[in-house]
Short mmCIF file of C-alpha atoms in Angstrom, two decimals:
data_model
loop_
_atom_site.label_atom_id
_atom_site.label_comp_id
_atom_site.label_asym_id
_atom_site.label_seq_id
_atom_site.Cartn_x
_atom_site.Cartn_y
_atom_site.Cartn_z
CA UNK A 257 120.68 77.72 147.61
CA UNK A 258 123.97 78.47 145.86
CA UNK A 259 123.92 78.64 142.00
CA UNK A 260 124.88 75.46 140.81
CA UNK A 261 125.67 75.04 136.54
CA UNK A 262 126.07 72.61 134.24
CA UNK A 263 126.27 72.13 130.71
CA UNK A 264 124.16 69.88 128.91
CA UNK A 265 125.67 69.57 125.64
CA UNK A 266 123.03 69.01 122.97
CA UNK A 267 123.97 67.11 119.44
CA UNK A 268 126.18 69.22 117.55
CA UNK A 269 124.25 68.54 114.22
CA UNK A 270 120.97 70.90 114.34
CA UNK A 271 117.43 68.92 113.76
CA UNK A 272 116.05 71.73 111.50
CA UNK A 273 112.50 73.03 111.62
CA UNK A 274 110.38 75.22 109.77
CA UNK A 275 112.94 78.20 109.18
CA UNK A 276 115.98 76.45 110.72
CA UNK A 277 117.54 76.38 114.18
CA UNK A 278 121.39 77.36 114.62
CA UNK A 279 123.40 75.21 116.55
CA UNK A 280 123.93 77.41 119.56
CA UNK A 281 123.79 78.28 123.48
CA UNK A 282 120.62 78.72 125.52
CA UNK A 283 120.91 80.01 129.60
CA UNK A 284 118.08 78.12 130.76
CA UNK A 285 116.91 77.68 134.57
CA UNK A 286 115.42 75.33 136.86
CA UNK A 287 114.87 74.87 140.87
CA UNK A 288 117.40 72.72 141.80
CA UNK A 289 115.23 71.09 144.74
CA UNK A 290 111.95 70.31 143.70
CA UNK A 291 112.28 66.35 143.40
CA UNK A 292 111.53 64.46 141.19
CA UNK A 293 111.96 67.38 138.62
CA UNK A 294 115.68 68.92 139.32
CA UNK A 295 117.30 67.80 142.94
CA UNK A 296 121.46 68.11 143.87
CA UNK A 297 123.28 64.83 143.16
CA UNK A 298 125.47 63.50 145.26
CA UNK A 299 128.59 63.99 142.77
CA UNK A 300 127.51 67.59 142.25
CA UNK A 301 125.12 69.60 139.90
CA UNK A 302 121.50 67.98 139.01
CA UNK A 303 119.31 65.80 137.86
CA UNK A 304 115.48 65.18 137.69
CA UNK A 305 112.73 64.74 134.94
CA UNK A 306 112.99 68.72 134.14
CA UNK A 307 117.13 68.30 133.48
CA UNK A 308 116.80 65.13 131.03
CA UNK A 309 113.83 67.45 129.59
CA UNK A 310 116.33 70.18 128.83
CA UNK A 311 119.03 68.00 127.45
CA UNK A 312 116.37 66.59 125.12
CA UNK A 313 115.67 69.63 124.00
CA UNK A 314 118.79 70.86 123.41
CA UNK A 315 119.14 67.30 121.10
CA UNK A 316 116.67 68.52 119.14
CA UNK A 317 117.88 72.12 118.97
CA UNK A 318 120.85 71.47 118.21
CA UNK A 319 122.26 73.42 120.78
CA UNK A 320 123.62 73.50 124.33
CA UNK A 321 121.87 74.07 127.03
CA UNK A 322 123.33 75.86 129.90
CA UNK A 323 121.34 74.96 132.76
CA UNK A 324 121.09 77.27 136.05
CA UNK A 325 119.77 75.73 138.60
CA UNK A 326 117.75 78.49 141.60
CA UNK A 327 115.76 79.35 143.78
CA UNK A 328 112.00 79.32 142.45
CA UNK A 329 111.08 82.41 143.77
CA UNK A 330 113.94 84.17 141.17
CA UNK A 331 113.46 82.23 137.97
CA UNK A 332 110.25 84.17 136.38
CA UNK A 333 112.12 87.57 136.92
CA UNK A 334 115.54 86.50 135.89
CA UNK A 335 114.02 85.62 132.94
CA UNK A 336 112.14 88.68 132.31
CA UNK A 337 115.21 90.41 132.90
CA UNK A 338 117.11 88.67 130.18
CA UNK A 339 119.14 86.59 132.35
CA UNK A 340 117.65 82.96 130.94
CA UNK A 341 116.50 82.83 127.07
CA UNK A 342 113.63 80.48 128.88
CA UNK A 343 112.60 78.46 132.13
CA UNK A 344 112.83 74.33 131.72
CA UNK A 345 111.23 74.46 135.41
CA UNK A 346 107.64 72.87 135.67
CA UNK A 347 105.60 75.70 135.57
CA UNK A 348 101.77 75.42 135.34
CA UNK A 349 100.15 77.76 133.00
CA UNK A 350 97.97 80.02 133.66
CA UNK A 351 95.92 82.56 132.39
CA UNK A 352 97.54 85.59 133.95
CA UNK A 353 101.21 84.11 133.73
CA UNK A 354 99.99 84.17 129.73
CA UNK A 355 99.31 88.09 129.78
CA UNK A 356 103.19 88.66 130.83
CA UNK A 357 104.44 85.52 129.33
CA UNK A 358 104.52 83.52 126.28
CA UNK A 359 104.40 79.68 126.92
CA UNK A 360 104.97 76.54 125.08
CA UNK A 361 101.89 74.10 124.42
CA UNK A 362 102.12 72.10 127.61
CA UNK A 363 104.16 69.09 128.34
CA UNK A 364 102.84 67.33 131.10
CA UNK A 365 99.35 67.29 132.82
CA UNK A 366 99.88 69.13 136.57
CA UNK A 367 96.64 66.85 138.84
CA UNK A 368 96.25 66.64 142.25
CA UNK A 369 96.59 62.85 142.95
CA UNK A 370 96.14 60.67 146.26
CA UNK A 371 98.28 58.51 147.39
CA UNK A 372 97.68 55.38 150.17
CA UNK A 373 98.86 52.59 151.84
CA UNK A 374 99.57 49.57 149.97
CA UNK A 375 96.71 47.17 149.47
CA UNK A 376 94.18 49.82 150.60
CA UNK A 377 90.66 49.52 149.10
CA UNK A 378 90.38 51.52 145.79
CA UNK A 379 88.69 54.57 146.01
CA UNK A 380 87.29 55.78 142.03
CA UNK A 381 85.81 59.15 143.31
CA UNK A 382 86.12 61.71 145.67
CA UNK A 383 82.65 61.17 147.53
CA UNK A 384 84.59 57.52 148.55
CA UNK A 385 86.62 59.65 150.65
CA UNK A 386 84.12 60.38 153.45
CA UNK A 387 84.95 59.83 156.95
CA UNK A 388 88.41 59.39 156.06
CA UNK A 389 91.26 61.78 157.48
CA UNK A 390 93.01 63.12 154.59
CA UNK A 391 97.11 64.17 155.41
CA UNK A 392 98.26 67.32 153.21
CA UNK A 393 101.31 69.71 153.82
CA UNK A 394 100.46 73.04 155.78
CA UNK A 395 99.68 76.01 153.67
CA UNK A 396 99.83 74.02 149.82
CA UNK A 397 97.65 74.43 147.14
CA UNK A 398 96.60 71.09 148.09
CA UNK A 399 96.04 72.18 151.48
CA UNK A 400 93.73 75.05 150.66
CA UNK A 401 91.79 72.67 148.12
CA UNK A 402 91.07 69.76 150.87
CA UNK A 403 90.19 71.83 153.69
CA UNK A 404 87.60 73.95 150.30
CA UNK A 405 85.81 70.37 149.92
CA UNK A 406 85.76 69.20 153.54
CA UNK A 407 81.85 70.28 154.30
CA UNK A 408 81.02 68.88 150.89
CA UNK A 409 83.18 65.35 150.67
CA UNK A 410 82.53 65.01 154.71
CA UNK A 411 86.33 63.90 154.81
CA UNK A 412 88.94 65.78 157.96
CA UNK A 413 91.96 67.15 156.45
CA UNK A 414 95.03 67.48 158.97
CA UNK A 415 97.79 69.72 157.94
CA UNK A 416 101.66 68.50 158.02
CA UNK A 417 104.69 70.72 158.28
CA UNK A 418 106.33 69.17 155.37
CA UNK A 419 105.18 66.74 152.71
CA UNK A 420 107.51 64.24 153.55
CA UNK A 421 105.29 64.59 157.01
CA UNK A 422 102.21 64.03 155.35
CA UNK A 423 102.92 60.94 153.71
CA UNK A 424 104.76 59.56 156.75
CA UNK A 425 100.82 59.95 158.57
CA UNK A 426 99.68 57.60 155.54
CA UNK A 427 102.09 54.78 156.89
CA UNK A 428 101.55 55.13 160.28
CA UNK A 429 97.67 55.23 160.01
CA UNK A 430 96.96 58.43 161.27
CA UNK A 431 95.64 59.55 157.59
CA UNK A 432 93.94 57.07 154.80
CA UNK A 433 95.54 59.54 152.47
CA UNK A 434 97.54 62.23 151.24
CA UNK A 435 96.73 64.71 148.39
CA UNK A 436 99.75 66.39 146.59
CA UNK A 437 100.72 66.96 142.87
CA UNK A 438 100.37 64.19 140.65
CA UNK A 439 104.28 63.83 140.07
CA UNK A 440 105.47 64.74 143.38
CA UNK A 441 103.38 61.19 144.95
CA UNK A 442 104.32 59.43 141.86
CA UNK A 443 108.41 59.96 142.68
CA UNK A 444 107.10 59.13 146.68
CA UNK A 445 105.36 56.12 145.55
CA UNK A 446 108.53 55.15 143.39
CA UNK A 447 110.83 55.46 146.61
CA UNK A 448 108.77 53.57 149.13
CA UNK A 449 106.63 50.48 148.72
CA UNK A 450 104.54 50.81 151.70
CA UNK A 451 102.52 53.45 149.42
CA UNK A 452 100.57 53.35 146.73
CA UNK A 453 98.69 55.90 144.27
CA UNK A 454 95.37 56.46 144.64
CA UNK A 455 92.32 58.64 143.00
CA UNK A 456 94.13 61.08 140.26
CA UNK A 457 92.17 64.18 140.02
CA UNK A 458 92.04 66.28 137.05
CA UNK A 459 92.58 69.98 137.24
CA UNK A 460 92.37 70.96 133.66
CA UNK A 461 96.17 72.27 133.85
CA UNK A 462 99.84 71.71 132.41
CA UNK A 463 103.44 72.41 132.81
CA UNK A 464 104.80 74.86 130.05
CA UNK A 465 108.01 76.25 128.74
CA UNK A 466 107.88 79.67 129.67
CA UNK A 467 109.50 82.30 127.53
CA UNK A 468 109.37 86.55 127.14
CA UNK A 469 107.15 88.04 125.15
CA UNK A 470 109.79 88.85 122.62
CA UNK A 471 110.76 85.64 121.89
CA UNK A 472 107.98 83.87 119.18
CA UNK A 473 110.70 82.30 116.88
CA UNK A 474 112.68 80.76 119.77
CA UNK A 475 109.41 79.67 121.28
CA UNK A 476 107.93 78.55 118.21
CA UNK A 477 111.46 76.33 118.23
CA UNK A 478 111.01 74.60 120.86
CA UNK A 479 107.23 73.71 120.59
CA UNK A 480 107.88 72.02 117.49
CA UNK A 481 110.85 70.38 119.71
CA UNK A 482 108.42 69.14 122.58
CA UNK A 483 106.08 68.31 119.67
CA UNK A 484 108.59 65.84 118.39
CA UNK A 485 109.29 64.36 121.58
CA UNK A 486 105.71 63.48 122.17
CA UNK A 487 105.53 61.69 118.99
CA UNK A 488 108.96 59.82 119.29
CA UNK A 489 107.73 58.59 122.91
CA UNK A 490 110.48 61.46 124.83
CA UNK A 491 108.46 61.87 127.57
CA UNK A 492 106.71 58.83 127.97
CA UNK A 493 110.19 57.28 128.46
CA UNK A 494 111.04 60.16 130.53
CA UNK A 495 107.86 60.38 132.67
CA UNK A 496 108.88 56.06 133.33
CA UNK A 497 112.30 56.59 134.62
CA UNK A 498 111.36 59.70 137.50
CA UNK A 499 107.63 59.21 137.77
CA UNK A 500 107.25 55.14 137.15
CA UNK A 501 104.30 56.38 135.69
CA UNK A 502 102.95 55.25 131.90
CA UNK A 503 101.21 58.48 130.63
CA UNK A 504 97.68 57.34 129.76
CA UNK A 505 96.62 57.98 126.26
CA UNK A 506 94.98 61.43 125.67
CA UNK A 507 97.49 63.21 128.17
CA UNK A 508 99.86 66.05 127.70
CA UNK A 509 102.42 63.59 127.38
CA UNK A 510 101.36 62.39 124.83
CA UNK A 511 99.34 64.69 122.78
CA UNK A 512 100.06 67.43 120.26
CA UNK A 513 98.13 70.58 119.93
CA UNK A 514 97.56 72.62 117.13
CA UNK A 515 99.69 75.38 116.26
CA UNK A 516 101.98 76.63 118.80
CA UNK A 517 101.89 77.42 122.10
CA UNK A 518 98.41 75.88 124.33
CA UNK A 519 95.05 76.65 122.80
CA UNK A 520 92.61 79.05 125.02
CA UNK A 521 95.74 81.11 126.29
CA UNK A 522 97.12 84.86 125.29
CA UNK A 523 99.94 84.22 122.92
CA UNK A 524 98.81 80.91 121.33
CA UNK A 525 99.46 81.16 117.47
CA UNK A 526 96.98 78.44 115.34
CA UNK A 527 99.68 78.58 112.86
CA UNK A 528 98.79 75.30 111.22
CA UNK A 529 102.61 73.09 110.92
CA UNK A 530 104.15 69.80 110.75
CA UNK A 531 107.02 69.23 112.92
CA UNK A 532 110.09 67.54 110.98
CA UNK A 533 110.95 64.90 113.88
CA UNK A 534 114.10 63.68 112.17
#
């Protein structure tokens, strides 16, 4: 897609953390069409979960955030290459992205969650699934993962060209289900309410601010920022408005690690600190 920019002006007075943070400008970069996280707005530029999440953080920066939004497939190298100071994109973490990377302690839990139609029984494990035809979208992680479990859970997974497919099988009855990321049903769930969520399953992972390897201070910045807005109830409000989702107590969302960065992962610095959340 075309680059598409705005500015998201943060407050001009800085919130200051350990060491201070100058009031300035940070390129930052999203993909502008993964809903609900960044999608095109009718009256031009973006909006999403991930876009409020930078503005917040610019807030509490004190800076202004000047947001790119791209194509996925160019943000992790444009960044390497200097062109972003860091991604606001949901990016999961993982081990090998942390050998090339550094990352912020995560900010949201990334699960694989079901979703149904409305009124359908409640299902509280995966075994519950059996017999049931199970609608995912061709070639996703979610895809590979269903069709993994189908000689174990017993359930038939039919592939969808497109999500939007997928969950259009739940409504019509040819599928009891669909499996997809956690926040992508949630904002599918939000839209229609023929759906429902279902069984949320728990892959261990999160979404993290990626950053170069270079940049410690500016990531140490902005952990302490998305430490703050876990505390002050930032994302919970934010998770609400483009999820309709409550995070549950224990979550990402809610929940501040030690240190900076996310424990278990190269770069993470135990650095024992108290966020001032002003």
């Amino acid at each position: 897609m075309n680059f598409m920019r705005i500015a998201a002006i943060g407050a001009v007075t800085a919130i200051m953390f350990a060491g201070g943070v100058e009031a300035k400008t940070y390129k930052v970069a999203l993909d502008g069409t993964f809903a609900p996280h960044a999608m095109p707005k009718l009256s031009g530029g973006v909006e999403g979960f991930n876009v409020d999440f930078a503005e917040a953080l610019g807030k509490r920066l004190g800076a202004e955030m000047d947001i790119t939004a791209a194509q996925w497939s160019g943000l992790l190298p444009g960044m390497q290459a200097g062109t972003y100071d860091f991604l606001v994109a949901p990016t999961t973490l993982t081990e090998d992205r942390s050998k090339s990377m550094l990352f912020s302690e995560g900010y949201l839990d990334t699960d694989f969650q079901f979703v149904v139609k409305k009124g359908s029984a409640k299902i509280e494990s995966l075994k519950e699934f059996a017999g049931k035809v199970i609608a995912v979208n061709k070639g996703s992680a979610y895809d590979k993962w269903a069709r993994g479990l189908e000689g174990e859970i017993g359930w038939k997974v039919e592939s969808y060209g497109t999500q939007t497919d997928a969950v259009q099988a739940v409504i019509s009855g040819r599928a009891f289900a669909n499996v997809a990321g956690n926040t992508g049903v949630a904002w599918a769930v939000k839209k229609n309410p023929m759906i429902e969520l279902s069984y949320l399953h728990s892959t261990g992972k999160v979404f993290s601010v990626p950053f170069r390897k270079d940049s410690v201070e500016l990531r140490n910045q902005v952990d302490a920022a998305i430490e703050c807005m876990k505390l002050d109830g930032t994302l919970v409000a934010l998770s609400e408005k483009w999820f309709g989702v409550t995070p549950a107590a224990g979550s990402t969302a809610v929940t501040v690690r030690p240190g900076y960065g996310e424990p278990g992962f190269e770069g993470y610095d135990p650095t024992a600190h108290t966020p001032s959340c002003n």
